[in-house]
Coordinates of C-alpha atoms in Angstrom, one line a residue:
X1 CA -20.2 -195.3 105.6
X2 CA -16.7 -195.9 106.9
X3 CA -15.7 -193.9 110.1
X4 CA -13.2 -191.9 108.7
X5 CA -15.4 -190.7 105.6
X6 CA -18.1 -190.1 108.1
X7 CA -15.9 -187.9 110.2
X8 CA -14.5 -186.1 107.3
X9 CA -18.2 -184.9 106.0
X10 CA -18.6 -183.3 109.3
X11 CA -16.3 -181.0 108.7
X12 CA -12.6 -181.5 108.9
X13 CA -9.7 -179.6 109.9
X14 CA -6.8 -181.0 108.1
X15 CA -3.3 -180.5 109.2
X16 CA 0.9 -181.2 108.8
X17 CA 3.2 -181.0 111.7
X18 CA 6.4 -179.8 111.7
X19 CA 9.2 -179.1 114.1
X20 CA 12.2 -176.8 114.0
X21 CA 15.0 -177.2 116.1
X22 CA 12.1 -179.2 118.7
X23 CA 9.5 -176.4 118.0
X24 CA 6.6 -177.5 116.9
X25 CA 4.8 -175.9 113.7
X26 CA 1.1 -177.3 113.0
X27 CA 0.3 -176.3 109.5
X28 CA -3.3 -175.8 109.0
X29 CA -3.9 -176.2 105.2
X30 CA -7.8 -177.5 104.6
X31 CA -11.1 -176.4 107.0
X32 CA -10.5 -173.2 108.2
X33 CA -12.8 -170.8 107.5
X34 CA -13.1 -168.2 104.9
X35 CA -11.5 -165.0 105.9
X36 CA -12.0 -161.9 103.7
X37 CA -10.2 -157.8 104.0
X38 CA -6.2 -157.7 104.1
X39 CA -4.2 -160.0 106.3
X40 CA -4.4 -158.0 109.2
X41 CA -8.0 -157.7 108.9
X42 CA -8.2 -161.5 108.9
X43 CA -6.2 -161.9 111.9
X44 CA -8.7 -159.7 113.5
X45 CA -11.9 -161.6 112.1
X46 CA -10.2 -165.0 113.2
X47 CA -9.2 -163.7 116.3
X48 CA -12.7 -162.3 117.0
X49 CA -14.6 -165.1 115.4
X50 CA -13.0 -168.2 115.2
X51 CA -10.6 -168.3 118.6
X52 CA -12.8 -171.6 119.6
X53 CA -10.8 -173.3 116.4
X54 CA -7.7 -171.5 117.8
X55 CA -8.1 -173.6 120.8
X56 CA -8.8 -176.5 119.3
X57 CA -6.1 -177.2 117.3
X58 CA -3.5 -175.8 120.1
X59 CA -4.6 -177.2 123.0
X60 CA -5.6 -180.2 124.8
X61 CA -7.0 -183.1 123.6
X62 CA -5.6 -182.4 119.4
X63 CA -2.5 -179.8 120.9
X64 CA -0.9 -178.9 124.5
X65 CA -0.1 -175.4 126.0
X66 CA 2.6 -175.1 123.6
X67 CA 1.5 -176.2 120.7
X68 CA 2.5 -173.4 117.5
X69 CA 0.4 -173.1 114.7
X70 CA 0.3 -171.8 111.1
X71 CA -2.5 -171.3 109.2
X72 CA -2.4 -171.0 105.3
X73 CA -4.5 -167.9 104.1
X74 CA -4.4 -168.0 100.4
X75 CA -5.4 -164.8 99.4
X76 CA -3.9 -161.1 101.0
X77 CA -3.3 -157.8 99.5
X78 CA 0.2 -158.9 98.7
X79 CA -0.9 -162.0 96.6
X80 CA -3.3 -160.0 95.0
X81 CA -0.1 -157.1 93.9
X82 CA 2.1 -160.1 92.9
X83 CA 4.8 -159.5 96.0
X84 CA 3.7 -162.7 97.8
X85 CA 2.5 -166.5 96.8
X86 CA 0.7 -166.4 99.8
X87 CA 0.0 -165.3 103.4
X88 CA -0.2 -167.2 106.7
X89 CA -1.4 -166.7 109.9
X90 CA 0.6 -167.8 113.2
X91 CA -1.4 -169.0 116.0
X92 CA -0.4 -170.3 119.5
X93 CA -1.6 -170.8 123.2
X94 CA -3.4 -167.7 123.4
X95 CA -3.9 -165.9 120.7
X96 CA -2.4 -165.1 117.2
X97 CA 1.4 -163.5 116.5
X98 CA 2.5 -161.2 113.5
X99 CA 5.2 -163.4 112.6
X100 CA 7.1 -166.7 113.6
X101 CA 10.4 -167.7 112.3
X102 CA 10.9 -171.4 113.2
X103 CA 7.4 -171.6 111.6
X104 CA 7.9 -169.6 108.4
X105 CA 11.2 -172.2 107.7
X106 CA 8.7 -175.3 108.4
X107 CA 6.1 -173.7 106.0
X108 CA 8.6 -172.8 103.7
X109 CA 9.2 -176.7 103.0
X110 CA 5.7 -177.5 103.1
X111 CA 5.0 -175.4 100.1
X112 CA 7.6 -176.5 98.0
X113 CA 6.2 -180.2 99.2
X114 CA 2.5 -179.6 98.3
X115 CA 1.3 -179.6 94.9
X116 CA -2.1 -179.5 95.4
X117 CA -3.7 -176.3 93.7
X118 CA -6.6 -176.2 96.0
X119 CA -4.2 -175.7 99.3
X120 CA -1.2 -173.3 97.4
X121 CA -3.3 -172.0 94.2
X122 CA -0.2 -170.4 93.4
X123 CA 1.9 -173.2 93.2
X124 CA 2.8 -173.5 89.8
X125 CA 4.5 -169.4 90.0
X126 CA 7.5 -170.9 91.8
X127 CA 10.7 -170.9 89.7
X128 CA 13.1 -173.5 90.4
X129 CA 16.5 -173.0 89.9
X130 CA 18.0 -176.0 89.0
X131 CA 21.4 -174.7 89.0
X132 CA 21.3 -173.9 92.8
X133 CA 18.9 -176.5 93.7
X134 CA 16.2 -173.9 95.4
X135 CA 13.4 -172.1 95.0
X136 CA 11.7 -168.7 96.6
X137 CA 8.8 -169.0 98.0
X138 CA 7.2 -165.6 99.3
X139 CA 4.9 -165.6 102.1
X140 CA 2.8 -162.6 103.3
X141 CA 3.0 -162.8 107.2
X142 CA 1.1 -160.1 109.2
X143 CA 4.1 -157.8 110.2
X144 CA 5.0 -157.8 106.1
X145 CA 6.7 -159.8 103.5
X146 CA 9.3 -162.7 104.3
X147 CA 11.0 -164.4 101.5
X148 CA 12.0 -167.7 101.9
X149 CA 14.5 -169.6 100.2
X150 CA 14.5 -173.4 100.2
X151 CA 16.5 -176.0 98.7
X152 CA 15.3 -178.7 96.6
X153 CA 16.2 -182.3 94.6
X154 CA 17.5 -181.9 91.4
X155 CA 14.1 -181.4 89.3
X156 CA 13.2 -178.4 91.6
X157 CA 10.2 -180.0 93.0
X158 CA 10.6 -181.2 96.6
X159 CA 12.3 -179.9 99.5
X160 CA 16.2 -181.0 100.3
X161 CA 15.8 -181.7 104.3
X162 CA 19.8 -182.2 104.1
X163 CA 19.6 -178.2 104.0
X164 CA 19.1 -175.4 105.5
X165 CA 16.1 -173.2 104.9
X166 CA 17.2 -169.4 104.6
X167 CA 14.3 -166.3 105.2
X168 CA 15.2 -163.0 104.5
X169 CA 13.3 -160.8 107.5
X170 CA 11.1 -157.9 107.2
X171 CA 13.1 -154.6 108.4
X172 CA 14.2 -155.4 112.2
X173 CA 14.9 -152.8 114.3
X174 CA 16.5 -151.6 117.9
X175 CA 13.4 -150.1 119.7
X176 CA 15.2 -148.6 123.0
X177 CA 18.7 -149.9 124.4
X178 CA 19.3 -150.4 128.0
X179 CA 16.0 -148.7 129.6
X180 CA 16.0 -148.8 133.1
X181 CA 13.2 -150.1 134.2
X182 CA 11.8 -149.7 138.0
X183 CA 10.8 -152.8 139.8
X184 CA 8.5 -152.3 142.7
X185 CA 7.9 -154.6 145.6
X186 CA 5.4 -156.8 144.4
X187 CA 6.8 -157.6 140.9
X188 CA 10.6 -158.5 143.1
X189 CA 11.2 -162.2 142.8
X190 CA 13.9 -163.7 145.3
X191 CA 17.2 -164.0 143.3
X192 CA 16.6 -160.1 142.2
X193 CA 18.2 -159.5 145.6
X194 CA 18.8 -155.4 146.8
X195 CA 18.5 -154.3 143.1
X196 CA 15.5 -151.6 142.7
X197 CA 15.2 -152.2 138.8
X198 CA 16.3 -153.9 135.5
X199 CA 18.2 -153.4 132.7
X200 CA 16.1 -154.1 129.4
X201 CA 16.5 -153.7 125.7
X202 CA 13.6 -153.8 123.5
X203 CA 13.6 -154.7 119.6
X204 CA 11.7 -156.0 116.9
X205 CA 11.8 -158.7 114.4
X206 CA 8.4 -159.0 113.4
X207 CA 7.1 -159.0 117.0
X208 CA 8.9 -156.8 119.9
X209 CA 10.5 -158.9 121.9
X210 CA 12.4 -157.5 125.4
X211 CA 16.1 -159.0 126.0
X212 CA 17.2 -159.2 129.2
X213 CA 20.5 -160.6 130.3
X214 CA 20.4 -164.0 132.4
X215 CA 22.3 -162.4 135.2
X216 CA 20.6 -159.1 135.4
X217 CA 18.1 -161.4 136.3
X218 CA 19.8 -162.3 139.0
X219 CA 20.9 -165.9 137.8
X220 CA 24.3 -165.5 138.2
X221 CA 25.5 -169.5 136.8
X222 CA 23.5 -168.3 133.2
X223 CA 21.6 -170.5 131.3
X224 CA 24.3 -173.4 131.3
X225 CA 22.8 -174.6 135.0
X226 CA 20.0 -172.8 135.9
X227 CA 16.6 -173.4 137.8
X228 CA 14.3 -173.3 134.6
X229 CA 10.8 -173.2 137.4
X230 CA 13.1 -170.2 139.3
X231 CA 13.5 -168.2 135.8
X232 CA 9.9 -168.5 134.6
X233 CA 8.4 -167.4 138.1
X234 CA 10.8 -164.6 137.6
X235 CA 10.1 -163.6 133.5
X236 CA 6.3 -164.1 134.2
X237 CA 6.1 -161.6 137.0
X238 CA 9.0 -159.1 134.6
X239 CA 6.8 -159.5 131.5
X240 CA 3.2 -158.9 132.5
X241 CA 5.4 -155.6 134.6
X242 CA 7.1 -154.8 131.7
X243 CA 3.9 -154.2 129.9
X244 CA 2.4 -151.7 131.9
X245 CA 5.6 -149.5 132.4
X246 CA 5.1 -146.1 130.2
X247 CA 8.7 -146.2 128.8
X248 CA 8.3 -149.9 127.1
X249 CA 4.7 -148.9 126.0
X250 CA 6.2 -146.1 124.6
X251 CA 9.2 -148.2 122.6
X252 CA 6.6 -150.6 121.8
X253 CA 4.4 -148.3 119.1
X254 CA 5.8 -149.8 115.9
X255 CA 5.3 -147.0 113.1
X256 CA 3.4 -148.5 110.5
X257 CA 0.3 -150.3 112.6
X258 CA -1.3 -150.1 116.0
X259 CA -1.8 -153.9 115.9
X260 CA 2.1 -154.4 115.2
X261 CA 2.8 -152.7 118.9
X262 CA 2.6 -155.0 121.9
X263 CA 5.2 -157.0 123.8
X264 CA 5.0 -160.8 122.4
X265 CA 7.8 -162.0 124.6
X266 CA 11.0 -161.7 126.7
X267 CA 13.9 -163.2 125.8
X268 CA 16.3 -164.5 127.9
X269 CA 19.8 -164.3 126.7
X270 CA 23.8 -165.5 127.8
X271 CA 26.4 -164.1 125.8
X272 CA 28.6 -166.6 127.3
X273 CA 27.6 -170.3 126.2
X274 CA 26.1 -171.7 122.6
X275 CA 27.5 -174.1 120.0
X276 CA 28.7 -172.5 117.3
X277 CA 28.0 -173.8 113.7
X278 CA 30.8 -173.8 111.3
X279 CA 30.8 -170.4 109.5
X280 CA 29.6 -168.5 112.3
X281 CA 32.0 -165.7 114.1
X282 CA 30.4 -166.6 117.5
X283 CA 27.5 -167.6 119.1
X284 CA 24.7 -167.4 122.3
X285 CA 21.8 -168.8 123.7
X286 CA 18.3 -167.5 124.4
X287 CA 15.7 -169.0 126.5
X288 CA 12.0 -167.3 124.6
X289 CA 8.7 -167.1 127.2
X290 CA 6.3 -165.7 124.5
X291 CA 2.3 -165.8 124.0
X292 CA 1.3 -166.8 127.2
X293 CA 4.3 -168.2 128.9
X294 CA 4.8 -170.6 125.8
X295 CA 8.9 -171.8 126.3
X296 CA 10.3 -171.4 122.6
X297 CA 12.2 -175.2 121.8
X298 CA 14.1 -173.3 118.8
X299 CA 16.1 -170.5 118.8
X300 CA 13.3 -167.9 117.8
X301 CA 13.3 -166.8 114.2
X302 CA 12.0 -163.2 114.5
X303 CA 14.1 -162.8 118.1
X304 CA 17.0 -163.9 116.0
X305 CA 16.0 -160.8 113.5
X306 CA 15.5 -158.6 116.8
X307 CA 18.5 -159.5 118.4
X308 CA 20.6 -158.9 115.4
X309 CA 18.9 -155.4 114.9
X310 CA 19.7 -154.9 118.4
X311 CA 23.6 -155.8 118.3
X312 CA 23.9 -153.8 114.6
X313 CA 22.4 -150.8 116.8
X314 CA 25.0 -151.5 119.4
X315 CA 27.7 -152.0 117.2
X316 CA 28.3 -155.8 118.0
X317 CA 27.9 -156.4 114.3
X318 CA 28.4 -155.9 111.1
X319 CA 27.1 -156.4 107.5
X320 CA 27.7 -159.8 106.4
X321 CA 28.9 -161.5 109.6
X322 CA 27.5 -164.4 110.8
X323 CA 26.3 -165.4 114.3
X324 CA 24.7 -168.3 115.7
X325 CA 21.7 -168.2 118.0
X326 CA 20.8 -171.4 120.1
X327 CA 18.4 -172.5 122.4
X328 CA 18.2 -174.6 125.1
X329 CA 17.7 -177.9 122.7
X330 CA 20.1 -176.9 119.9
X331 CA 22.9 -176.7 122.7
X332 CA 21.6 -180.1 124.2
X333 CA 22.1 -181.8 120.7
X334 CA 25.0 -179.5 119.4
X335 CA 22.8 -179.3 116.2
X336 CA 19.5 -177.1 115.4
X337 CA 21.3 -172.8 116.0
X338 CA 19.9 -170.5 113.2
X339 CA 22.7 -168.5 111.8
X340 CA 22.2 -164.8 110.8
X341 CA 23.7 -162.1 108.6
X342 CA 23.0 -158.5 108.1
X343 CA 22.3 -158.4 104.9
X344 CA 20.9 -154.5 104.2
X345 CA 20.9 -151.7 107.0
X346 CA 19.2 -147.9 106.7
X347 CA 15.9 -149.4 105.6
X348 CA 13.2 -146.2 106.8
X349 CA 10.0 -147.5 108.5
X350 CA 7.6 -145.1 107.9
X351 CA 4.0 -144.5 109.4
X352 CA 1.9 -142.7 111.2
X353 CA 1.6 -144.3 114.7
X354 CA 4.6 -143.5 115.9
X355 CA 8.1 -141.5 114.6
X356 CA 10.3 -143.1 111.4
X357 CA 12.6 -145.9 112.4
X358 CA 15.6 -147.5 110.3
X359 CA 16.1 -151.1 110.0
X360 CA 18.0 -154.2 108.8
X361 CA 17.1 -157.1 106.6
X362 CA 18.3 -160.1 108.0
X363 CA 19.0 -163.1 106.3
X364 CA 18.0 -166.7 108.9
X365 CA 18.6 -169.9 108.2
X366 CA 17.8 -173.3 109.8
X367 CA 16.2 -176.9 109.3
X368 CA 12.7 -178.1 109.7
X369 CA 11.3 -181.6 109.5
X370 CA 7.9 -183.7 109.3
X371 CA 6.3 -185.4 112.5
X372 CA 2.8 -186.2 110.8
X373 CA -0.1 -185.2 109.4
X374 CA -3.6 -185.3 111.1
X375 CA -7.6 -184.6 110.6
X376 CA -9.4 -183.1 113.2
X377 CA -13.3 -183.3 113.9
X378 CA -15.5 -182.1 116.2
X379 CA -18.8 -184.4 117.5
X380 CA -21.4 -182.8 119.1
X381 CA -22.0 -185.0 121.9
X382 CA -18.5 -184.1 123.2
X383 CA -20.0 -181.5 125.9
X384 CA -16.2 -181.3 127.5
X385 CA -15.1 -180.5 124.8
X386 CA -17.1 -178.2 123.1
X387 CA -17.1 -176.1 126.8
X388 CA -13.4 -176.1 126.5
X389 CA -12.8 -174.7 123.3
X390 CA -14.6 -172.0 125.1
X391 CA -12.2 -170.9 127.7
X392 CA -8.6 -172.1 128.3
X393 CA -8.1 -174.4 131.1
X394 CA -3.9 -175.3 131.6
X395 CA -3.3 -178.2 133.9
X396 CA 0.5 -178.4 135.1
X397 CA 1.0 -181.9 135.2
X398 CA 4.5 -181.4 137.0
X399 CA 7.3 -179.3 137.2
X400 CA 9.0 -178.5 134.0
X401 CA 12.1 -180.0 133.8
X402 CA 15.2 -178.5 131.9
X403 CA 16.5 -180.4 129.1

């Protein structure tokens, strides 16, 4: 038996990757196991059962520490009703997120791309049309529904690359606005200075994201020339702080589910410096530490959401104007910001784990493209292996250098 067949009967995990804006999105389409209940009950049974596989198709030797991941879950409540064509689940360096926007515009293409029945059953439900060259494709993440717009060729039935993939977002919204937040002597790092705490907003996009301005930091040049190894010492020591103080646990409890409330990142933002896109009114730059200390290539989808919830809440912006959001690739290249609008306000989010919020829809848009397309196995007689996929071990080969 040839190699490759023989390695495929074992039990293969079959994959696409993607990027977005640098990102990386590993599509996970064929091998995963079975998971049964709604789609947050499956993201508890993988994360309880199957976090080994987690780890094997992030990390090292298939992945690296930050590797993204999203893996296709055909059947969820909302597929079942008729409101989605199917769910995902986002996976990363330590565990597994409730939503992911660079990913949901790589997936987006992917299953336009795919015909086979067997990975996107309901494949044949999507409705070209023609006349605007796209099709919607709705996909049931864990925080909700996200509908995804993506353009096509003329006959509807591949992806246009030469375009941008839009989502529309589940309801965003501004959590707490400028919380002071005390920072005792053991959390300081050195370019804090005298200061005794921290300005921090908190919002949510999917996943609660705190927002934190470069230079309340205490990195006074912003993220144009910075010391990227300086700035993650510092957001390591703010976000695992941040986590424990009672007034961000408290903005943190999301109304609808328990699981929905935790901190997934901080963002670090400049208002001052971004390219701007044609169409957009301005533009700004965030530097994402998410999962566990993951450094977001893209702008951040769902942040995008958040930080648009946030600035609507502020009264920075309106219905139906257009911002870009860069990161520190997009800038390097001039090409790769998401653009956002507003597109709905005074949406209630209603539930009973914490008090009724309003939020925004936001309309995201941005460009993903294919890197390759792999099979992964597992041989028994890989001890190293096999003992790895049962803990995570991060070797830093070197310092991490700023693009």
């Amino acid at each position: 038996m040839d190699v490759v067949q023989q390695l495929e009967q074992n039990g293969a995990i079959k994959c696409i990757d993607m990027h977005t804006t640098g990102e990386p999105t590993r599509i996970i389409y064929s091998g995963f196991p079975h998971l049964t209940g709604t789609l947050l009950e499956q993201r508890d049974q993988a994360k309880s059962q199957y976090d080994k596989i987690r780890k094997r198709l992030m990390l090292e030797p298939r992945g690296h520490y930050d590797m993204y991941g999203a893996i296709i879950i055909p059947e969820t409540e909302l597929v079942q009703s008729g409101e989605a064509h199917i769910g995902t689940l986002f996976t990363h360096n330590s565990g597994f997120s409730t939503m992911c926007g660079h990913a949901t515009i790589a997936l987006g293409r992917f299953l336009v791309d795919t015909h086979d029945l067997t990975v996107f059953p309901r494949r044949n439900d999507l409705k070209p049309d023609l006349a605007a060259r796209e099709v919607k494709v709705n996909i049931h993440a864990p925080c909700g529904l996200v509908r995804v717009t993506v353009p096509t060729s003329e006959d509807g039935q591949k992806s246009d690359p030469s375009r941008p993939v839009t989502f529309l977002s589940t309801p965003a919204y501004c959590a707490a606005t400028s919380l002071q937040v005390p920072i005792p002597a053991e959390v300081r790092w050195p370019e804090l200075g005298d200061k005794t705490s921290i300005e921090v907003d908190i919002s949510y996009g999917g996943a609660f994201y705190a927002l934190v301005d470069i230079q309340k930091l205490g990195f006074s040049t912003g993220l144009r020339n910075f010391n990227l190894d300086a700035v993650t010492f510092a957001v390591k020591k703010l976000k695992r702080h941040l986590e424990t103080d009672p007034q961000v646990r408290k903005a943190l409890q999301h109304p609808e589910d328990e699981r929905l409330s935790f901190l997934y990142s901080v963002m670090v933002v400049d208002h001052e410096i971004g390219f701007k896109p044609d169409g957009a009114a301005g533009a700004e730059t965030g530097l994402c530490y998410f999962a566990g200390d993951q450094i977001d290539r893209s702008p951040t989808g769902s942040c995008v959401a958040a930080r648009m919830a946030l600035a609507h809440e502020k009264k920075l912006r309106a219905k139906g104007q257009a911002w870009a959001y860069n990161s520190l690739v997009s800038n390097h290249f001039n090409t790769g910001a998401f653009t956002a609008t507003i597109v709905e306000d005074g949406i209630p989010i209603e539930g009973q784990n914490s008090e009724t919020r309003h939020g925004v829809v936001i309309h995201v848009q941005g460009n993903a493209y294919y890197t390759g397309t792999l099979s992964f196995t597992v041989e028994e007689e890989d001890l190293i292996e096999i003992i790895a996929a049962r803990c995570v071990i991060h070797f830093q080969i070197g310092p991490v250098q700023n693009i």
